[in-house]
mmCIF file of C-alpha atoms in Angstrom:
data_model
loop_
_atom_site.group_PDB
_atom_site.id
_atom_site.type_symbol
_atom_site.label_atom_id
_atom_site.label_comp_id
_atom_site.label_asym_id
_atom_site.label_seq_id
_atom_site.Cartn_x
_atom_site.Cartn_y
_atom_site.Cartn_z
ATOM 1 C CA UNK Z 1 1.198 13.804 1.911
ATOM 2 C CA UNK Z 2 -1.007 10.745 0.128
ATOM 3 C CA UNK Z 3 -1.163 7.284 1.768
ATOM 4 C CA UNK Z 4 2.015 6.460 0.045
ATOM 5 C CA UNK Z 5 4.228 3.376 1.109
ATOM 6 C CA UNK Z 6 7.478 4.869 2.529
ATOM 7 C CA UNK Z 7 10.660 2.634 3.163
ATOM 8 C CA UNK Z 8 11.138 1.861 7.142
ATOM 9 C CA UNK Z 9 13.418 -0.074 9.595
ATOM 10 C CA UNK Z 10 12.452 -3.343 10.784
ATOM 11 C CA UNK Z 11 13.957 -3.977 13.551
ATOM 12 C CA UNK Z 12 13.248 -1.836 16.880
ATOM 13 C CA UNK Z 13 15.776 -1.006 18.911
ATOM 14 C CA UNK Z 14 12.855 -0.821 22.357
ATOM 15 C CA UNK Z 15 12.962 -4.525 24.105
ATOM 16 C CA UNK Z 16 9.189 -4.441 23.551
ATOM 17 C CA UNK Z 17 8.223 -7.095 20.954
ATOM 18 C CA UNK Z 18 7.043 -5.282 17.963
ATOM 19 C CA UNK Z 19 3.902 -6.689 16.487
ATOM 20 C CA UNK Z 20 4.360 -8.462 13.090
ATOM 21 C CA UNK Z 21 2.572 -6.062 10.333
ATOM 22 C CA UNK Z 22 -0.395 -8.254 8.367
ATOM 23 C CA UNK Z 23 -0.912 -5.517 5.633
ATOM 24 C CA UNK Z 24 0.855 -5.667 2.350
ATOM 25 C CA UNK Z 25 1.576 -3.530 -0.520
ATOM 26 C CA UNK Z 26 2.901 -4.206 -4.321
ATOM 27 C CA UNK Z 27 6.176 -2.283 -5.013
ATOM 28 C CA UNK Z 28 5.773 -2.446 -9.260
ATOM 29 C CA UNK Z 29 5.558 1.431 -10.438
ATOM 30 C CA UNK Z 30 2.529 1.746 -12.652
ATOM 31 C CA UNK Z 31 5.728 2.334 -15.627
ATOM 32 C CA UNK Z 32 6.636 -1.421 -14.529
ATOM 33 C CA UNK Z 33 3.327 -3.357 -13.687
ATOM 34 C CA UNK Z 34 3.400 -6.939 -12.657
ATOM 35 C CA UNK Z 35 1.461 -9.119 -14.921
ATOM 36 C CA UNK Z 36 0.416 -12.869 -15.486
ATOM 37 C CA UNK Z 37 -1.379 -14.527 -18.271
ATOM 38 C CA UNK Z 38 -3.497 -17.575 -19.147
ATOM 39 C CA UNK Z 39 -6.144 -18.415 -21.899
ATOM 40 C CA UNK Z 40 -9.550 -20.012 -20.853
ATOM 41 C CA UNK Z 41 -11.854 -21.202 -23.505
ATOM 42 C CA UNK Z 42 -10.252 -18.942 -26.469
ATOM 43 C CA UNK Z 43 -10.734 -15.549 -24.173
ATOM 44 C CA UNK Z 44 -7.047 -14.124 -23.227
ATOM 45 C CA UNK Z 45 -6.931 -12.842 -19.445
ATOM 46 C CA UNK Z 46 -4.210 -10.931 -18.531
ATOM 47 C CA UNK Z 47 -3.319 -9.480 -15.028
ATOM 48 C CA UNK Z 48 -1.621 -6.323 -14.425
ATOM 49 C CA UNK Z 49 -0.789 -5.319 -10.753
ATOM 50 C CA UNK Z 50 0.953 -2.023 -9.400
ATOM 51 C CA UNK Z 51 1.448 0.240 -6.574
ATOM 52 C CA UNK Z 52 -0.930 3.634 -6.782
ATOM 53 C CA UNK Z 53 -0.872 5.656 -3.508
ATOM 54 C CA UNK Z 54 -4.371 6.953 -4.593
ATOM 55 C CA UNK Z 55 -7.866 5.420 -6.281
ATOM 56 C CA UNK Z 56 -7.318 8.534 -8.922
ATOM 57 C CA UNK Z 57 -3.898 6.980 -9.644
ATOM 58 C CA UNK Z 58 -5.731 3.673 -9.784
ATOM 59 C CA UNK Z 59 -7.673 4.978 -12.123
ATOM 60 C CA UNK Z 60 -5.294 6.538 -14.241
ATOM 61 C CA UNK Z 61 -3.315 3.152 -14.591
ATOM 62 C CA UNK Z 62 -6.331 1.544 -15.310
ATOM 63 C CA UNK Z 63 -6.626 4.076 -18.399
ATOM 64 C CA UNK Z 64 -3.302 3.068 -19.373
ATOM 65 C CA UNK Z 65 -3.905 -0.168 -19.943
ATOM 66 C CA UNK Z 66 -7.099 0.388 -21.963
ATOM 67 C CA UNK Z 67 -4.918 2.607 -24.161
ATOM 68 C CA UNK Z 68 -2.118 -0.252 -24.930
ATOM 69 C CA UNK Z 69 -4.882 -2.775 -25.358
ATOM 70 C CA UNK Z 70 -7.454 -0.933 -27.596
ATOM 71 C CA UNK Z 71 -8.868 -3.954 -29.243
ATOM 72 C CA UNK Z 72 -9.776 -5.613 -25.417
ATOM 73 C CA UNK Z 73 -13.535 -5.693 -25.113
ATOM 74 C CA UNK Z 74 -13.000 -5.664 -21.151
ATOM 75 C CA UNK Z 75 -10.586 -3.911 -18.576
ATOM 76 C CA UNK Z 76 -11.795 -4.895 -15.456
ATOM 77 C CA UNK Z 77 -9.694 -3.755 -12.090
ATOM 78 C CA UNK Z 78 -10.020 -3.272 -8.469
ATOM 79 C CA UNK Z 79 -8.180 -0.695 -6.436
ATOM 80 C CA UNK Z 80 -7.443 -0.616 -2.598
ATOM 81 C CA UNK Z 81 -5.584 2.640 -0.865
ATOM 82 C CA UNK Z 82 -5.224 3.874 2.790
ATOM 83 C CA UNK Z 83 -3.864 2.736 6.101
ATOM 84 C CA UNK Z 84 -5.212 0.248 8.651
ATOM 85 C CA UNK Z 85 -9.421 0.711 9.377
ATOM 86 C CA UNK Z 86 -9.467 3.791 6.958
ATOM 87 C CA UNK Z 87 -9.635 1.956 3.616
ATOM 88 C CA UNK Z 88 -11.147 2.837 0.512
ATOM 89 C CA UNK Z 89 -12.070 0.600 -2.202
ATOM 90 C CA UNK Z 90 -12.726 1.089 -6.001
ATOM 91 C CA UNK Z 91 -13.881 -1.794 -8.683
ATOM 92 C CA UNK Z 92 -15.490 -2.066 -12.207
ATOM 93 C CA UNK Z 93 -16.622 -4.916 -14.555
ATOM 94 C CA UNK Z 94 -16.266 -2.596 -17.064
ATOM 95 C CA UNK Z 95 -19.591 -4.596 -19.033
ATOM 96 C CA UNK Z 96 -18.593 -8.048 -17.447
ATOM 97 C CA UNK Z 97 -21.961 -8.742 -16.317
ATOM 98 C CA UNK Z 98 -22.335 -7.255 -12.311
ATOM 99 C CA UNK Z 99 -20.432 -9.118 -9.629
ATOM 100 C CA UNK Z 100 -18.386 -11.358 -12.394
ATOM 101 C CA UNK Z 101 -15.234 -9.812 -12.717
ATOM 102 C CA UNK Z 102 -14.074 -6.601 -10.243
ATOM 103 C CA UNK Z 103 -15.741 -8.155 -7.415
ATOM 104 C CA UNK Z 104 -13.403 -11.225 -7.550
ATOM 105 C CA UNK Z 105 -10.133 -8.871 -8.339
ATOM 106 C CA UNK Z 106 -11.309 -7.381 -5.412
ATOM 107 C CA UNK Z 107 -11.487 -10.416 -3.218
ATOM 108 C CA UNK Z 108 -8.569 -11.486 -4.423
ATOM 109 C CA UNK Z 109 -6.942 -8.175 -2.674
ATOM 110 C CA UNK Z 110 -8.604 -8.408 0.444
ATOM 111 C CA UNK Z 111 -7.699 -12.408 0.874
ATOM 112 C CA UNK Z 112 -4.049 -10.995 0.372
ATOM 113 C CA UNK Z 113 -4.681 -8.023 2.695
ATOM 114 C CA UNK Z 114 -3.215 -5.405 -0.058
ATOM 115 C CA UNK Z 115 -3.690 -2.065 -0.033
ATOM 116 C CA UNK Z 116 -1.822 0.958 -1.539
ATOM 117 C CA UNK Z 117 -2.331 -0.946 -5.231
ATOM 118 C CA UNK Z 118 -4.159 -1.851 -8.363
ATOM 119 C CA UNK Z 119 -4.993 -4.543 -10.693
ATOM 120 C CA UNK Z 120 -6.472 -4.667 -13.620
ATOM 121 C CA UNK Z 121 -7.612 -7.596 -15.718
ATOM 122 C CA UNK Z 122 -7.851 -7.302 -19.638
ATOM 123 C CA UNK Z 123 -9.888 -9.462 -21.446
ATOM 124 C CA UNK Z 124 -9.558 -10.530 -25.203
ATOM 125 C CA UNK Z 125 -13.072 -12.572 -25.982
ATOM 126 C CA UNK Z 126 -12.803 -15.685 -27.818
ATOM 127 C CA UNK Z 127 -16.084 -16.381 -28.928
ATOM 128 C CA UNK Z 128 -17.102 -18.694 -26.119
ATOM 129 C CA UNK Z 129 -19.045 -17.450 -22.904
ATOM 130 C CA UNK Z 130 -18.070 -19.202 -19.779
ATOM 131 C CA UNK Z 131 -21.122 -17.796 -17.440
ATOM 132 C CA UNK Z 132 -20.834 -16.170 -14.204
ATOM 133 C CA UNK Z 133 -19.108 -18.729 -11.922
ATOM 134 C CA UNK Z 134 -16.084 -19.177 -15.354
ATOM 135 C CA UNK Z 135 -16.092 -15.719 -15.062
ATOM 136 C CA UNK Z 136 -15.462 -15.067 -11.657
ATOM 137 C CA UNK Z 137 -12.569 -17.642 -12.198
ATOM 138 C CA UNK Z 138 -10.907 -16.523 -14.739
ATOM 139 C CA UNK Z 139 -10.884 -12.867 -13.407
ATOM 140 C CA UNK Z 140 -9.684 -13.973 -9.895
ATOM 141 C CA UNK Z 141 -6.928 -16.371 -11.840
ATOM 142 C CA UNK Z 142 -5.706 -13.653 -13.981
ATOM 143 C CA UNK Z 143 -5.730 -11.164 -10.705
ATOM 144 C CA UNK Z 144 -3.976 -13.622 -8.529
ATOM 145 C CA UNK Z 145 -0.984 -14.505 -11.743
ATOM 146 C CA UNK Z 146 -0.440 -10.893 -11.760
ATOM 147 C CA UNK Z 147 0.080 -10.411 -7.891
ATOM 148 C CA UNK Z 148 1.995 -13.919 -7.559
ATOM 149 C CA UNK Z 149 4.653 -12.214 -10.406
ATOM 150 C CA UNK Z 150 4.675 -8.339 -8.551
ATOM 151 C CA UNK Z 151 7.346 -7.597 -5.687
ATOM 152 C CA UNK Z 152 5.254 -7.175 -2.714
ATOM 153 C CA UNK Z 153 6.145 -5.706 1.081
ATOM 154 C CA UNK Z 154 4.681 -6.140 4.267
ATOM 155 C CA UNK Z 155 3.279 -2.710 5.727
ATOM 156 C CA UNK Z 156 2.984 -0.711 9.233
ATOM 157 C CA UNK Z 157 0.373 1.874 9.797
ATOM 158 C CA UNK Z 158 2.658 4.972 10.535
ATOM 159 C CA UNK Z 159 2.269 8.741 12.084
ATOM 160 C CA UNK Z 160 4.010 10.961 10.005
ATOM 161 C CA UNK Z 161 4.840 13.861 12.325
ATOM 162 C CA UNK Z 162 6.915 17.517 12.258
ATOM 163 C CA UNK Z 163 9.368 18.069 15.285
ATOM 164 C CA UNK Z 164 10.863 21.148 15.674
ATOM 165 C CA UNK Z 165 13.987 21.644 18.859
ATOM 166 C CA UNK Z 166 16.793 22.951 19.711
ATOM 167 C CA UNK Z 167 20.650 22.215 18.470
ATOM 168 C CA UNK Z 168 21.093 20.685 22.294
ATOM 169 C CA UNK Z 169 18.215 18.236 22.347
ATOM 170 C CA UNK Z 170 19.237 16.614 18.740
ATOM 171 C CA UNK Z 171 21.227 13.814 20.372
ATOM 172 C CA UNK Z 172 18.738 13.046 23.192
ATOM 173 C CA UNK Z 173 15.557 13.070 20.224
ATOM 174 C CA UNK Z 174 17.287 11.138 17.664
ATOM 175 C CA UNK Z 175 17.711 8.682 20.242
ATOM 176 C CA UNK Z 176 14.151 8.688 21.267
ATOM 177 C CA UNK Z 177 13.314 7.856 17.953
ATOM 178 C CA UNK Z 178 14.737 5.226 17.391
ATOM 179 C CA UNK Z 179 13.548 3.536 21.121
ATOM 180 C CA UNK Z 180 10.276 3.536 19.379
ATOM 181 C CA UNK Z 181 11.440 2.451 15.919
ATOM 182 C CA UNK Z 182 10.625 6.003 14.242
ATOM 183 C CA UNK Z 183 12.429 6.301 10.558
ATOM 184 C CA UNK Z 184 13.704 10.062 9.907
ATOM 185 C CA UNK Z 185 11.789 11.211 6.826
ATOM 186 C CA UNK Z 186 13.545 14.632 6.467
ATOM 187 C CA UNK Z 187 15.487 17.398 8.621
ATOM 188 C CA UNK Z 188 16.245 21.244 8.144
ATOM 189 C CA UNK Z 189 18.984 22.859 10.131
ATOM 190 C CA UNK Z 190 18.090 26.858 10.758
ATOM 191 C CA UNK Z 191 18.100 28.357 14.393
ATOM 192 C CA UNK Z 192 16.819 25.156 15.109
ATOM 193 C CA UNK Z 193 16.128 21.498 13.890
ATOM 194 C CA UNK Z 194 12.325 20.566 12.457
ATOM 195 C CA UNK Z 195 12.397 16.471 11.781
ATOM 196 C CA UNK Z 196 9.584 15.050 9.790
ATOM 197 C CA UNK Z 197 9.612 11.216 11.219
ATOM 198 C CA UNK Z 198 7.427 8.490 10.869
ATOM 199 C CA UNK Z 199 6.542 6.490 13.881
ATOM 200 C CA UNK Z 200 4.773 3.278 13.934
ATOM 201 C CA UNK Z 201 0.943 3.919 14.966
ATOM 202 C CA UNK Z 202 0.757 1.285 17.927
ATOM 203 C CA UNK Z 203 3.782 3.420 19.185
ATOM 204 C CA UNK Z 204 2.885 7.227 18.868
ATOM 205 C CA UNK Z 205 1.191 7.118 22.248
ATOM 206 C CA UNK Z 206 4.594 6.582 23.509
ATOM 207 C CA UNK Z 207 6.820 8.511 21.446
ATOM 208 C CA UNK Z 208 4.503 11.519 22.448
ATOM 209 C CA UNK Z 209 4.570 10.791 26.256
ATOM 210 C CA UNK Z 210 8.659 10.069 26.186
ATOM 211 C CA UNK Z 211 8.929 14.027 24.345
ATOM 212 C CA UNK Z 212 6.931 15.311 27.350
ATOM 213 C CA UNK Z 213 9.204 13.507 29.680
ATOM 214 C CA UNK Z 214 12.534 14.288 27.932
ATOM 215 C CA UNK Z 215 12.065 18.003 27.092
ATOM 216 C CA UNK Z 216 9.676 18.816 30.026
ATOM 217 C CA UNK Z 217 6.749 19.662 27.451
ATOM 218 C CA UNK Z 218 8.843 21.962 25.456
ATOM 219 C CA UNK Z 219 8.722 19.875 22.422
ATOM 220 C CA UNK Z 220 5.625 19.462 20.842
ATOM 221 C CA UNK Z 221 4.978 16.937 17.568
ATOM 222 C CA UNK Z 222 2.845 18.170 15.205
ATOM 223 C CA UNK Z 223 0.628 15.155 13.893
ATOM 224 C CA UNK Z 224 0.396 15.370 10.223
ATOM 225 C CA UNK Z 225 -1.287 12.004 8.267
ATOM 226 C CA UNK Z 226 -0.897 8.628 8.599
ATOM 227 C CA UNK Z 227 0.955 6.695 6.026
ATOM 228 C CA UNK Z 228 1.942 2.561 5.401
ATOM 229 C CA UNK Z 229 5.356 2.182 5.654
ATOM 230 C CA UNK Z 230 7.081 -0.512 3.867
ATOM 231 C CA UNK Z 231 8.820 -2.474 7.072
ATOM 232 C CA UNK Z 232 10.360 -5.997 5.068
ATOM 233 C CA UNK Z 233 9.080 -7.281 1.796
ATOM 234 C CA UNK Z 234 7.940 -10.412 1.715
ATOM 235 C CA UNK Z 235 4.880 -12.164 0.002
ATOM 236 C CA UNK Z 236 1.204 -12.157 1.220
ATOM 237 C CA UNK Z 237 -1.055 -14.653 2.306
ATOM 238 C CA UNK Z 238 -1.843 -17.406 -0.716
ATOM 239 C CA UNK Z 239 -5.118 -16.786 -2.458
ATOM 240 C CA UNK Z 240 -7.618 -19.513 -2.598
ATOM 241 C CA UNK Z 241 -9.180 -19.012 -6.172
ATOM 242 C CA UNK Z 242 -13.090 -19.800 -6.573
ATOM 243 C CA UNK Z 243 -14.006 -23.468 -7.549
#
């Protein structure tokens, strides 16, 4: 399974305040991008911003766009996947000169604290260069229309784990579950039940311990990834664009 936003619950039914997730993620499909507009000195910027649960679909948006804007002399972008600490980050000027134009897409994500998506910046030159600090403007504007236009989601770093019990302990784990806010991802009935949940990260230390106490060690959880799971959406932090 990819670090791929999955829909959650947001409310918790444990009487343990739940800690307010301060990741976000864009919901646009790449099919459906966000995007946002302006000119600056005769050059056309415009933003495009999706949701890509890997760099390599990152990149493979980012080759979309080139191919519906052909005559564009630049398609800059940034890209930012994973969960929590384990982050990975892609960018390109794409001939901007170095540090003018990815870089501030990029810092335009991180202010935000967005992961899990993509923007791109195409750039239609007018004739006029604006020099580095225009530059890094009108690449962070662009990047910032595009995001303020995209449905976005705040995000919880999430287990995703394989459960496998008997017919008489269904009641007792579905319960359990949900005392530590876990969402049901899918179930298969056969001599017995396997569950694949998701269960918030700052909780699995307890959802493990509560198995061993509630099934005496017989059921075991089989940790597979760790995944951001979409828990309200709601907009990210404002983006303070370089003077």
């Amino acid at each position: 399974m990819n670090n791929a936003a999955r829909i959650g619950h947001a409310e918790s039914a444990d009487s343990t305040p739940f800690p307010v997730s301060t990741d976000y993620t864009v919901l646009n499909e790449p099919e459906r991008p966000a995007q946002g507009s302006f000119v600056e000195r005769k050059s056309e910027f415009i933003g495009n911003a999706c949701h890509v649960a890997t760099l390599d679909e990152a990149l493979a948006f980012v080759q979309t766009i080139r191919e519906h804007h052909p005559k564009a002399r630049h398609v800059a972008y940034a890209g930012v996947c994973g969960a929590s600490e384990q982050l990975s980050e892609r960018m390109s000027d794409d001939g901007e000169p170095s540090g003018t134009a990815g870089k501030p897409i990029l810092d335009v994500l991180r202010t935000k604290r967005l992961t899990d998506c993509v923007v791109s910046v195409t750039r239609y030159f007018g004739g006029v260069l604006l020099g580095s600090g225009g530059l890094i403007r009108a690449y962070a504007t662009a990047a910032s229309m595009a995001l303020e236009a995209a449905d976005t989601a705040a995000l919880m770093p999430s287990r995703h784990y394989r459960v496998a019990l008997e017919y008489r302990h269904l009641g007792a784990f579905e319960h359990l579950l949900e005392s530590v806010q876990g969402t049901r991802v899918d179930v298969s009935y056969a001599q017995g039940v396997v569950f694949e949940v998701l269960v918030p990260c700052e909780r699995c230390d307890r959802f493990e311990s509560r198995l061993r106490d509630a099934f005496s060690g017989t059921v075991r959880p089989q940790a597979l990834d760790t995944v951001n799971q979409v828990v309200s959406q709601t907009a990210p932090p404002q983006t303070v664009l370089p003077q």
